[in-house]
Coordinates of C-alpha atoms in Angstrom, one line a residue:
X1 CA 0.0 0.0 0.0
X2 CA 1.4 3.4 -1.0
X3 CA 1.4 6.0 1.7
X4 CA 0.0 9.3 0.6
X5 CA 2.4 12.3 1.1
X6 CA 1.3 14.8 3.6
X7 CA 0.5 18.2 2.1
X8 CA 2.9 21.1 2.9
X9 CA 1.7 23.1 5.9
X10 CA 3.0 26.3 4.3
X11 CA 2.9 26.8 0.5
X12 CA 5.7 29.0 -1.1
X13 CA 5.3 30.9 -4.3
X14 CA 7.2 33.8 -5.9
X15 CA 5.5 36.3 -8.2
X16 CA 8.0 38.9 -9.4
X17 CA 9.7 40.4 -6.4
X18 CA 7.0 39.1 -4.0
X19 CA 7.3 35.9 -1.9
X20 CA 3.8 34.5 -1.1
X21 CA 3.5 32.3 1.9
X22 CA 0.1 30.5 2.3
X23 CA -1.1 28.7 5.4
X24 CA -2.3 25.4 4.1
X25 CA -4.7 23.5 6.3
X26 CA -7.9 24.6 4.4
X27 CA -10.0 21.7 5.7
X28 CA -9.5 23.1 9.2
X29 CA -9.6 26.7 8.3
X30 CA -5.8 26.9 8.6
X31 CA -5.7 26.2 12.3
X32 CA -2.1 26.6 13.5
X33 CA 0.1 23.9 14.9
X34 CA 3.7 24.1 16.2
X35 CA 5.1 22.5 13.1
X36 CA 3.4 25.4 11.1
X37 CA 5.1 28.0 13.3
X38 CA 8.5 26.5 12.7
X39 CA 8.0 26.1 8.9
X40 CA 6.6 29.6 8.5
X41 CA 9.6 31.0 10.5
X42 CA 12.0 29.2 8.2
X43 CA 10.3 30.4 5.1
X44 CA 10.3 34.0 6.3
X45 CA 14.0 33.8 7.1
X46 CA 14.7 32.4 3.6
X47 CA 12.7 35.2 2.0
X48 CA 14.6 37.8 4.0
X49 CA 17.9 36.3 2.8
X50 CA 16.9 36.2 -0.9
X51 CA 18.0 39.5 -2.5
X52 CA 15.4 39.0 -5.3
X53 CA 12.6 39.3 -2.7
X54 CA 11.3 42.8 -2.1
X55 CA 8.4 41.9 0.1
X56 CA 6.3 39.1 1.5
X57 CA 2.6 38.4 1.4
X58 CA 1.1 36.1 4.1
X59 CA -2.3 34.6 3.4
X60 CA -4.4 31.4 4.0
X61 CA -5.7 28.7 1.6
X62 CA -9.4 28.0 1.1
X63 CA -10.7 31.5 1.4
X64 CA -9.8 31.9 5.1
X65 CA -6.7 33.4 6.7
X66 CA -6.6 31.3 10.0
X67 CA -8.9 30.3 12.8
X68 CA -6.1 30.3 15.3
X69 CA -4.5 27.5 17.4
X70 CA -5.7 24.0 16.9
X71 CA -7.8 23.2 20.0
X72 CA -6.7 19.5 19.7
X73 CA -3.1 20.7 20.0
X74 CA -4.1 23.0 22.9
X75 CA -5.7 20.1 24.7
X76 CA -2.4 18.2 24.4
X77 CA -0.5 21.2 25.8
X78 CA -2.9 21.4 28.8
X79 CA -1.7 18.0 30.0
X80 CA 2.0 19.3 30.0
X81 CA 3.9 20.8 32.9
X82 CA 3.9 24.6 33.1
X83 CA 7.4 24.7 31.8
X84 CA 6.5 22.5 28.8
X85 CA 3.5 24.6 28.0
X86 CA 5.5 27.8 28.1
X87 CA 8.2 26.2 25.8
X88 CA 5.5 25.2 23.3
X89 CA 4.0 28.7 23.3
X90 CA 7.5 30.1 22.7
X91 CA 7.4 28.5 19.3
X92 CA 4.6 30.8 18.2
X93 CA 6.4 33.7 19.9
X94 CA 9.6 32.9 18.1
X95 CA 7.7 33.2 14.8
X96 CA 6.2 36.5 15.9
X97 CA 9.6 37.9 16.8
X98 CA 11.1 36.8 13.5
X99 CA 8.2 38.3 11.5
X100 CA 8.3 41.6 13.3
X101 CA 12.1 41.8 13.1
X102 CA 12.3 41.4 9.3
X103 CA 13.7 44.3 7.2
X104 CA 11.5 43.0 4.4
X105 CA 7.9 44.4 4.5
X106 CA 5.2 41.8 5.2
X107 CA 1.6 42.2 4.0
X108 CA -1.2 40.0 5.5
X109 CA -4.0 39.3 3.1
X110 CA -7.1 38.4 5.1
X111 CA -10.0 36.6 3.4
X112 CA -12.8 35.2 5.5
X113 CA -11.4 35.7 9.0
X114 CA -8.4 35.7 11.4
X115 CA -9.1 34.5 14.9
X116 CA -7.0 33.8 18.0
X117 CA -3.4 33.2 17.1
X118 CA -4.3 33.8 13.5
X119 CA -5.3 37.3 14.4
X120 CA -2.0 37.8 16.4
X121 CA -0.1 36.5 13.3
X122 CA -1.9 39.0 11.0
X123 CA -1.3 41.9 13.4
X124 CA 2.4 41.1 13.4
X125 CA 2.5 42.0 9.7
X126 CA 3.5 45.5 8.6
X127 CA 0.4 46.1 6.4
X128 CA -3.0 44.5 6.4
X129 CA -5.4 44.0 3.4
X130 CA -8.8 42.5 4.0
X131 CA -11.8 41.4 2.0
X132 CA -15.2 42.9 2.7
X133 CA -17.2 40.8 5.0
X134 CA -14.2 39.3 6.7
X135 CA -13.6 39.6 10.5
X136 CA -10.9 39.5 13.1
X137 CA -11.4 38.0 16.5
X138 CA -9.4 37.5 19.7
X139 CA -11.7 34.6 20.7
X140 CA -9.4 33.1 23.4
X141 CA -11.6 34.1 26.2
X142 CA -14.4 31.9 24.8
X143 CA -12.3 28.9 25.5
X144 CA -11.1 30.1 28.9
X145 CA -7.8 31.2 27.5
X146 CA -5.8 34.4 27.2
X147 CA -4.2 36.0 24.1
X148 CA -0.7 34.9 23.0
X149 CA 1.4 35.8 19.9
X150 CA 1.4 39.4 20.9
X151 CA -2.3 40.0 20.1
X152 CA -3.1 41.8 23.3
X153 CA 0.1 43.8 23.1
X154 CA -0.7 44.9 19.6
X155 CA -4.2 46.0 20.6
X156 CA -2.9 47.9 23.6
X157 CA -0.4 49.8 21.4
X158 CA -2.9 50.5 18.6
X159 CA -6.2 51.3 20.3
X160 CA -7.6 53.1 23.3
X161 CA -7.8 50.8 26.3
X162 CA -11.6 50.6 26.2
X163 CA -11.6 49.4 22.6
X164 CA -8.8 47.0 23.2
X165 CA -10.5 45.5 26.2
X166 CA -13.8 45.2 24.3
X167 CA -12.2 43.1 21.6
X168 CA -10.2 40.9 24.0
X169 CA -12.8 40.5 26.9
X170 CA -15.8 39.6 24.7
X171 CA -14.0 37.7 22.0
X172 CA -16.5 38.8 19.4
X173 CA -16.0 38.9 15.7
X174 CA -15.0 42.4 14.7
X175 CA -15.9 43.3 11.1
X176 CA -12.8 44.4 9.1
X177 CA -14.8 47.5 8.0
X178 CA -14.8 48.7 11.7
X179 CA -11.1 47.9 12.0
X180 CA -10.4 49.8 8.8
X181 CA -12.2 52.9 10.3
X182 CA -10.1 52.5 13.4
X183 CA -6.9 52.5 11.3
X184 CA -5.9 48.8 11.9
X185 CA -6.6 47.7 8.3
X186 CA -4.8 49.5 5.4
X187 CA -7.1 48.5 2.5
X188 CA -10.5 46.9 2.0
X189 CA -11.0 44.8 -1.2
X190 CA -14.1 43.1 -2.7
X191 CA -14.8 39.5 -1.4
X192 CA -12.3 37.1 -2.8
X193 CA -9.8 39.9 -3.8
X194 CA -7.7 40.2 -0.6
X195 CA -4.7 38.5 -2.1
X196 CA -5.0 40.4 -5.4
X197 CA -5.1 43.7 -3.4
X198 CA -2.1 42.6 -1.3
X199 CA -0.2 41.8 -4.5
X200 CA -1.0 45.2 -5.9
X201 CA 0.2 46.9 -2.7
X202 CA 3.3 44.7 -2.9
X203 CA 4.0 45.8 -6.4
X204 CA 3.9 49.4 -5.3
X205 CA 6.3 48.6 -2.5
X206 CA 8.7 46.8 -4.8
X207 CA 9.2 50.0 -6.7
X208 CA 10.5 51.8 -3.6
X209 CA 14.0 51.9 -2.1
X210 CA 14.4 48.6 -0.3
X211 CA 17.2 49.6 2.1
X212 CA 15.3 52.8 3.1
X213 CA 12.1 50.7 3.6
X214 CA 14.0 48.4 6.0
X215 CA 15.3 51.4 8.0
X216 CA 11.9 53.0 8.1
X217 CA 10.4 49.8 9.5
X218 CA 13.0 49.7 12.2
X219 CA 12.6 53.4 13.1
X220 CA 8.8 53.1 13.4
X221 CA 9.1 49.9 15.5
X222 CA 12.0 51.0 17.7
X223 CA 10.0 53.1 20.3
X224 CA 7.8 50.1 21.2
X225 CA 10.1 47.2 20.5
X226 CA 11.3 46.5 24.1
X227 CA 7.8 46.9 25.5
X228 CA 6.4 44.5 23.0
X229 CA 9.2 41.9 23.6
X230 CA 8.5 42.1 27.3
X231 CA 4.8 41.7 26.6
X232 CA 5.4 38.5 24.7
X233 CA 7.0 37.1 27.8
X234 CA 4.0 38.1 29.9
X235 CA 1.7 36.5 27.4
X236 CA 3.7 33.3 27.4
X237 CA 3.5 33.0 31.2
X238 CA -0.2 34.0 31.2
X239 CA -1.2 31.5 28.5
X240 CA 1.0 28.8 30.2
X241 CA -1.0 29.3 33.4
X242 CA -4.4 29.5 31.6
X243 CA -3.9 26.3 29.7
X244 CA -3.6 24.4 33.0
X245 CA -6.6 26.0 34.6
X246 CA -10.2 24.6 35.0
X247 CA -11.6 27.3 32.8
X248 CA -9.5 26.1 29.8
X249 CA -10.4 22.5 30.4
X250 CA -14.2 23.4 30.3
X251 CA -13.7 25.7 27.3
X252 CA -11.9 23.1 25.2
X253 CA -14.4 20.4 26.3
X254 CA -17.3 22.6 25.4
X255 CA -15.8 23.2 21.9
X256 CA -15.5 19.5 21.2
X257 CA -19.0 18.9 22.5
X258 CA -20.4 21.8 20.4
X259 CA -22.0 23.6 23.3
X260 CA -21.6 26.8 25.2
X261 CA -19.0 26.5 28.0
X262 CA -20.2 26.5 31.6
X263 CA -17.1 28.1 33.2
X264 CA -16.5 27.4 36.9
X265 CA -16.9 30.3 39.3
X266 CA -13.4 31.1 40.8
X267 CA -13.2 30.6 44.6
X268 CA -12.4 33.6 46.7
X269 CA -8.7 33.8 47.2
X270 CA -7.6 32.7 50.6
X271 CA -4.7 34.2 52.5
X272 CA -1.8 31.8 53.0
X273 CA -0.4 30.9 56.4
X274 CA 2.7 33.1 55.6
X275 CA 0.4 36.1 54.8
X276 CA -1.5 35.6 58.1
X277 CA 1.7 35.1 60.1
X278 CA 3.3 38.2 61.7
X279 CA 6.3 39.6 60.0
X280 CA 9.9 39.7 61.2
X281 CA 10.4 43.4 61.9
X282 CA 13.8 45.1 61.4
X283 CA 15.1 48.5 60.4
X284 CA 14.9 47.5 56.8
X285 CA 11.3 46.2 56.9
X286 CA 10.3 49.5 58.5
X287 CA 12.3 51.5 55.9
X288 CA 10.6 49.7 53.0
X289 CA 7.3 48.7 54.6
X290 CA 7.8 45.0 54.0
X291 CA 6.9 42.0 56.1
X292 CA 10.2 40.1 55.8
X293 CA 13.9 41.4 56.0
X294 CA 14.8 40.0 52.5
X295 CA 15.6 42.1 49.5
X296 CA 15.4 40.7 46.0
X297 CA 18.2 42.6 44.4
X298 CA 18.3 43.9 40.8
X299 CA 19.0 41.2 38.2
X300 CA 20.2 42.5 34.8
X301 CA 17.7 41.7 32.0
X302 CA 15.6 39.6 34.4
X303 CA 14.1 41.9 37.1
X304 CA 11.0 43.3 35.5
X305 CA 7.6 44.4 36.7
X306 CA 6.4 40.8 37.0
X307 CA 9.3 39.9 39.2
X308 CA 9.1 42.9 41.6
X309 CA 5.3 42.4 41.8
X310 CA 5.8 38.8 42.8
X311 CA 8.4 40.0 45.4
X312 CA 5.9 42.6 46.7
X313 CA 3.1 40.1 47.1
X314 CA 5.5 37.7 48.9
X315 CA 6.2 40.3 51.5
X316 CA 9.6 41.4 50.4
X317 CA 10.9 44.2 48.0
X318 CA 12.3 43.8 44.5
X319 CA 14.0 46.3 42.2
X320 CA 13.4 46.7 38.4
X321 CA 16.8 46.9 36.7
X322 CA 16.8 50.2 34.8
X323 CA 19.7 49.2 32.6
X324 CA 17.6 46.5 31.1
X325 CA 15.6 49.2 29.2
X326 CA 17.4 51.1 26.6
X327 CA 14.7 53.6 25.9
X328 CA 13.5 56.0 28.6
X329 CA 9.8 55.4 27.7
X330 CA 10.3 51.7 28.0
X331 CA 11.5 52.2 31.6
X332 CA 8.6 54.5 32.3
X333 CA 6.2 51.9 31.0
X334 CA 7.7 49.2 33.1
X335 CA 7.5 51.3 36.3
X336 CA 3.9 52.0 35.6
X337 CA 3.2 48.4 35.0
X338 CA 4.9 47.5 38.2
X339 CA 2.8 50.0 40.1
X340 CA -0.3 48.5 38.7
X341 CA 0.7 45.0 39.6
X342 CA 2.0 45.9 43.1
X343 CA -0.9 48.1 44.2
X344 CA 0.0 49.6 47.5
X345 CA 2.9 47.2 48.1
X346 CA 6.5 48.5 47.8
X347 CA 8.9 48.1 44.9
X348 CA 11.9 50.0 43.7
X349 CA 14.3 50.6 40.7
X350 CA 17.9 49.4 40.6
X351 CA 20.2 52.0 39.0
X352 CA 23.6 50.4 38.3
X353 CA 26.2 53.0 37.4
X354 CA 29.5 52.4 35.6
X355 CA 32.5 52.6 38.0
X356 CA 33.7 55.6 36.1
X357 CA 31.8 58.4 34.5
X358 CA 31.9 58.2 30.7
X359 CA 30.8 60.4 27.9
X360 CA 27.1 60.1 27.2
X361 CA 26.3 58.7 30.7
X362 CA 22.5 59.0 31.2
X363 CA 22.4 58.2 34.9
X364 CA 21.0 61.6 35.9
X365 CA 18.2 61.1 33.3
X366 CA 17.4 57.7 34.8
X367 CA 17.2 59.2 38.4
X368 CA 14.9 61.9 37.1
X369 CA 12.6 59.5 35.4
X370 CA 12.4 57.4 38.5
X371 CA 11.6 60.4 40.6
X372 CA 9.1 61.7 38.1
X373 CA 7.3 58.4 38.2
X374 CA 6.9 58.6 42.0
X375 CA 9.0 55.6 42.8
X376 CA 9.8 55.6 46.5
X377 CA 12.9 53.3 46.7
X378 CA 16.1 53.1 44.6
X379 CA 18.9 50.5 44.8
X380 CA 22.2 52.0 43.5
X381 CA 25.5 50.2 42.7
X382 CA 28.7 50.6 40.7
X383 CA 29.9 54.0 42.0
X384 CA 28.9 56.5 44.6
X385 CA 25.4 57.9 44.2
X386 CA 26.4 61.2 45.8
X387 CA 26.0 63.3 42.7
X388 CA 22.3 62.2 42.4
X389 CA 21.2 62.4 46.1
X390 CA 19.8 65.9 45.4
X391 CA 17.2 64.3 43.2
X392 CA 16.3 61.6 45.7
X393 CA 16.1 63.9 48.6
X394 CA 13.9 66.4 46.8
X395 CA 11.6 63.5 45.8
X396 CA 11.6 61.8 49.2
X397 CA 13.2 58.6 47.7
X398 CA 15.0 56.2 50.1
X399 CA 18.3 54.9 48.7
X400 CA 19.8 51.5 49.4
X401 CA 23.4 51.5 48.1
X402 CA 25.1 48.3 47.3
X403 CA 28.9 48.0 47.9
X404 CA 31.5 45.3 47.7
X405 CA 33.4 46.3 50.8
X406 CA 32.8 47.7 54.3
X407 CA 35.0 50.7 53.6
X408 CA 32.7 51.7 50.7
X409 CA 29.7 51.1 52.8
X410 CA 31.1 53.5 55.4
X411 CA 31.6 56.1 52.6
X412 CA 28.1 55.6 51.5
X413 CA 26.8 56.2 55.0
X414 CA 28.9 59.4 55.2
X415 CA 27.3 60.9 52.1
X416 CA 23.8 60.2 53.5
X417 CA 22.3 57.1 51.9
X418 CA 19.5 55.5 53.9
X419 CA 20.8 51.9 54.0
X420 CA 23.7 49.8 52.6
X421 CA 24.1 46.3 51.4
X422 CA 27.5 44.7 51.5
X423 CA 28.1 41.8 49.0
X424 CA 30.8 39.3 49.7
X425 CA 33.1 37.3 47.6
X426 CA 30.5 34.5 47.2
X427 CA 28.0 36.8 45.3
X428 CA 27.1 36.4 41.7
X429 CA 27.9 39.4 39.5
X430 CA 30.6 41.8 40.8
X431 CA 32.0 41.0 44.3
X432 CA 34.7 43.7 44.0
X433 CA 38.4 43.5 44.2
X434 CA 39.0 42.8 47.9
X435 CA 37.1 39.4 47.8
X436 CA 36.1 39.4 51.5
X437 CA 33.5 36.8 52.4
X438 CA 30.0 37.6 53.6
X439 CA 30.5 36.1 57.0
X440 CA 33.5 38.4 57.7
X441 CA 31.6 41.4 56.4
X442 CA 28.6 40.6 58.7
X443 CA 30.9 40.1 61.7
X444 CA 32.5 43.5 61.3
X445 CA 29.6 45.7 60.0
X446 CA 27.9 46.0 63.4
X447 CA 30.8 48.0 64.9
X448 CA 31.5 50.1 61.8
X449 CA 28.0 51.2 60.6
X450 CA 25.2 53.0 62.2
X451 CA 22.6 53.0 59.4
X452 CA 20.7 49.8 58.5
X453 CA 22.9 47.3 56.7
X454 CA 22.2 44.1 54.7
X455 CA 24.5 41.2 53.7
X456 CA 24.5 39.7 50.2
X457 CA 26.6 37.1 48.5
X458 CA 26.0 33.4 48.9
X459 CA 22.6 33.9 50.7
X460 CA 20.3 31.1 49.7
X461 CA 18.7 29.8 52.9
X462 CA 16.6 31.4 55.7
X463 CA 19.1 30.2 58.3
X464 CA 21.7 32.5 56.7
X465 CA 19.3 35.4 56.9
X466 CA 18.7 34.6 60.6
X467 CA 22.5 34.6 61.2
X468 CA 22.8 38.1 59.6
X469 CA 20.0 39.3 62.0
X470 CA 21.8 37.7 64.9
X471 CA 25.0 39.6 64.0
X472 CA 23.2 42.9 64.0
X473 CA 22.2 43.2 60.3
X474 CA 18.8 44.4 59.2
X475 CA 18.3 41.7 56.6
X476 CA 19.9 40.0 53.5
X477 CA 20.0 40.5 49.8
X478 CA 19.1 37.4 47.7
X479 CA 19.8 37.1 44.0
X480 CA 20.9 33.6 42.7
X481 CA 18.4 31.7 44.8
X482 CA 15.5 33.6 43.1
X483 CA 16.7 33.1 39.5
X484 CA 14.6 30.0 39.2
X485 CA 11.4 31.7 40.3
X486 CA 8.5 31.1 37.9
X487 CA 8.2 34.9 37.5
X488 CA 11.7 35.2 36.0
X489 CA 11.1 35.2 32.3
X490 CA 14.3 33.3 31.3
X491 CA 14.2 30.0 29.4
X492 CA 13.5 26.8 31.2
X493 CA 16.8 25.4 30.0
X494 CA 18.6 28.2 31.8
X495 CA 16.7 27.5 35.0
X496 CA 17.4 23.7 34.9
X497 CA 21.1 24.4 34.4
X498 CA 21.1 26.4 37.6
X499 CA 19.2 23.7 39.5
X500 CA 21.7 21.1 38.2
X501 CA 24.7 23.2 39.3
X502 CA 26.3 23.1 42.8
X503 CA 28.1 25.7 44.9
X504 CA 31.4 24.9 43.2
X505 CA 30.1 25.5 39.7
X506 CA 31.0 29.2 39.4
X507 CA 34.1 30.9 38.0
X508 CA 35.8 34.2 38.5
X509 CA 36.9 36.5 35.6
X510 CA 37.6 40.1 34.5
X511 CA 40.1 40.6 37.3
X512 CA 42.7 42.0 34.8
X513 CA 40.3 44.9 34.0
X514 CA 39.6 45.4 37.7
X515 CA 35.9 44.5 37.4
X516 CA 35.9 41.0 38.9
X517 CA 32.8 38.9 38.1
X518 CA 31.5 35.6 39.5
X519 CA 29.4 33.7 37.0
X520 CA 28.2 30.2 36.1
X521 CA 31.2 28.2 34.9
X522 CA 30.9 27.7 31.1
X523 CA 32.8 28.0 27.8
X524 CA 32.9 31.8 28.0
X525 CA 34.3 31.8 31.5
X526 CA 37.0 29.2 30.5
X527 CA 38.0 31.3 27.4
X528 CA 38.1 34.4 29.6
X529 CA 40.4 32.6 32.2
X530 CA 42.7 31.5 29.4
X531 CA 43.0 35.0 27.9
X532 CA 43.6 36.7 31.3
X533 CA 46.2 34.1 32.3
X534 CA 48.2 34.7 29.1
X535 CA 47.5 38.4 28.5
X536 CA 47.4 40.3 31.8
X537 CA 47.4 43.6 29.9
X538 CA 44.2 42.8 27.9
X539 CA 41.8 45.7 27.6
X540 CA 38.0 46.0 28.1
X541 CA 37.6 46.7 24.4
X542 CA 39.4 43.5 23.5
X543 CA 37.3 41.4 26.0
X544 CA 34.0 43.0 25.0
X545 CA 33.2 40.5 22.2
X546 CA 33.3 37.8 24.9
X547 CA 31.8 39.5 27.9
X548 CA 29.0 41.6 26.3
X549 CA 25.8 41.5 28.2
X550 CA 24.0 40.7 24.9
X551 CA 25.4 37.2 25.2
X552 CA 23.9 36.8 28.6
X553 CA 20.5 38.0 27.3
X554 CA 20.7 35.5 24.5
X555 CA 21.3 32.7 26.9
X556 CA 18.3 33.7 29.0
X557 CA 16.2 33.7 25.8
X558 CA 17.5 30.4 24.4
X559 CA 18.5 28.3 27.4
X560 CA 21.9 27.7 26.0
X561 CA 24.2 28.4 29.0
X562 CA 27.4 27.6 27.2
X563 CA 28.0 31.2 26.2
X564 CA 27.8 34.5 28.1
X565 CA 28.8 35.8 31.5
X566 CA 25.9 34.4 33.4
X567 CA 26.1 36.0 36.9
X568 CA 25.6 33.3 39.6
X569 CA 26.8 33.1 43.2
X570 CA 27.8 30.2 45.4
X571 CA 24.3 29.9 46.8
X572 CA 23.7 27.8 43.7
X573 CA 24.0 24.9 46.2
X574 CA 20.6 26.0 47.6
X575 CA 18.9 26.2 44.2
X576 CA 17.1 22.9 44.1
X577 CA 13.7 23.6 42.4
X578 CA 11.7 25.9 40.3
X579 CA 8.7 27.4 42.0
X580 CA 6.7 30.6 42.3
X581 CA 8.7 33.3 44.1
X582 CA 6.2 33.3 46.9
X583 CA 6.9 29.6 47.6
X584 CA 10.7 30.2 47.6
X585 CA 10.2 33.2 50.0
X586 CA 7.9 31.1 52.2
X587 CA 10.5 28.4 52.4
X588 CA 13.2 30.9 53.4
X589 CA 10.8 32.3 56.0
X590 CA 10.2 28.9 57.6
X591 CA 14.0 28.3 57.7
X592 CA 14.6 31.7 59.2
X593 CA 12.0 31.2 61.9
X594 CA 13.4 27.8 62.8
X595 CA 16.9 29.2 63.0
X596 CA 15.8 32.1 65.2
X597 CA 14.0 29.6 67.5
X598 CA 17.1 27.5 67.8
X599 CA 19.2 30.6 68.6
X600 CA 16.6 31.6 71.2
X601 CA 16.8 28.2 72.9
X602 CA 20.6 28.6 73.2
X603 CA 20.2 32.2 74.6
X604 CA 17.8 30.9 77.2
X605 CA 20.3 28.4 78.7
X606 CA 21.9 29.5 82.0

């Protein structure tokens, strides 16, 4: 018996200077499956690399653009673990990132309709042409799901909030004529003529200057690129959670049974035992208004609004890393999002300053943005914040300055910061040049400082936090232990590498350029050690291709931890599981209370 060949999921055709990519599951209204995402992504990249292709038209076979994700595929995903669900969703998001990042203009030709992920895919195109009588729908909510593929982010950028919410909350079919009036559709064609209209538009584009068109695309997208990228991560996490929830199970079941879903009514949220328990009050909890004396320090590229909100709701404080946002408006947007997520709970912004002032330094601008946005707390590091304390004092902002030595902590106290954290040699990131351990720092700080002080570096258990309190500290800074929190957007492969690592799996580098770093031992750190051992006079510029922060960001996105300086401290030995940040904090609180109870028993002995 001869096996019939499976049809191509994406058809490829070239007409003149236009590459046409057609979604090809007409019998299922071009429902999308992960194999389709990967195939379409590959064909887009091939078109971008072909100098004969001036533009791309994306359409669907059988008179319909796409009805979105295949619910049978979604049902399979619902049975996966949260990490597996998120990894599957990332296949769609990888396609969206590729599509939006092309220099070649992309036109979506919508015939019939575009729903769910099909709508998100159409919105990712540069120009939209639709046939009369067609519709677009973000129908996720009708299956108990939430948008992915950037659909909600696109609506939030393109429409007033009330209209965006109407489209997403109701999941109704929105006629393309209405979307044309709102400016979301470029051209309306007669029924059956969407592709012809898109090809005519493509022909007009092909007569233009292609390099200039690519630059124009980049210029128009640049102001919102970082915000959209961050939003894709939020959608991935939200959809991952939604797929495993009872509402999605009922929604998918109702679809198969061809009936209206009867969604369960959510139970009223109950307060956890940790929320009901009294806090552990210290000078630092009084300063920040938190329940526990733990600070989730800034994590470059990773500490965003979701992370600091999770910290706030867990009873601690976290800091958005300002350096993760290249554009001032992206930082403003993230601060506002954090405020919305945190409510009345505290959060702050981390401002990391280069050790030496360089031309073009925008630190003062960042301080002014933070003050203008009404943020109440700042974590500073890198160099003295003295030049910017006029801004913080005028705005009533409390400053926690992070140092790598006691003598720098004393200087920070002298200039008037509100609290200091001293990170020891065990810390991930930059432990300074003196390489003095956290236990030594804690033992000496009580007699040398009069403002609240914290210890960081190697802190991964609640017992360690209790020991800092016993030595007179106001609390501890935790970084590495929280890198595997669910709210950290990084790839699952990266988190699993941290879980598999032990306290000895870090390496030191960059000592020759007087900016010592402790990071996860990998190929980059081994190369760095070899260069520094053989070339003690190596310069920062010469090392930059190896140590650039972009490599770290790429590792967080891909899960490939072989490259990049991936800051990690010796508390890796305490990193044993992935969990919501609230669970990790609750575990540390239990350990802290147990340690304090043990100490009290000893103190009570005569």
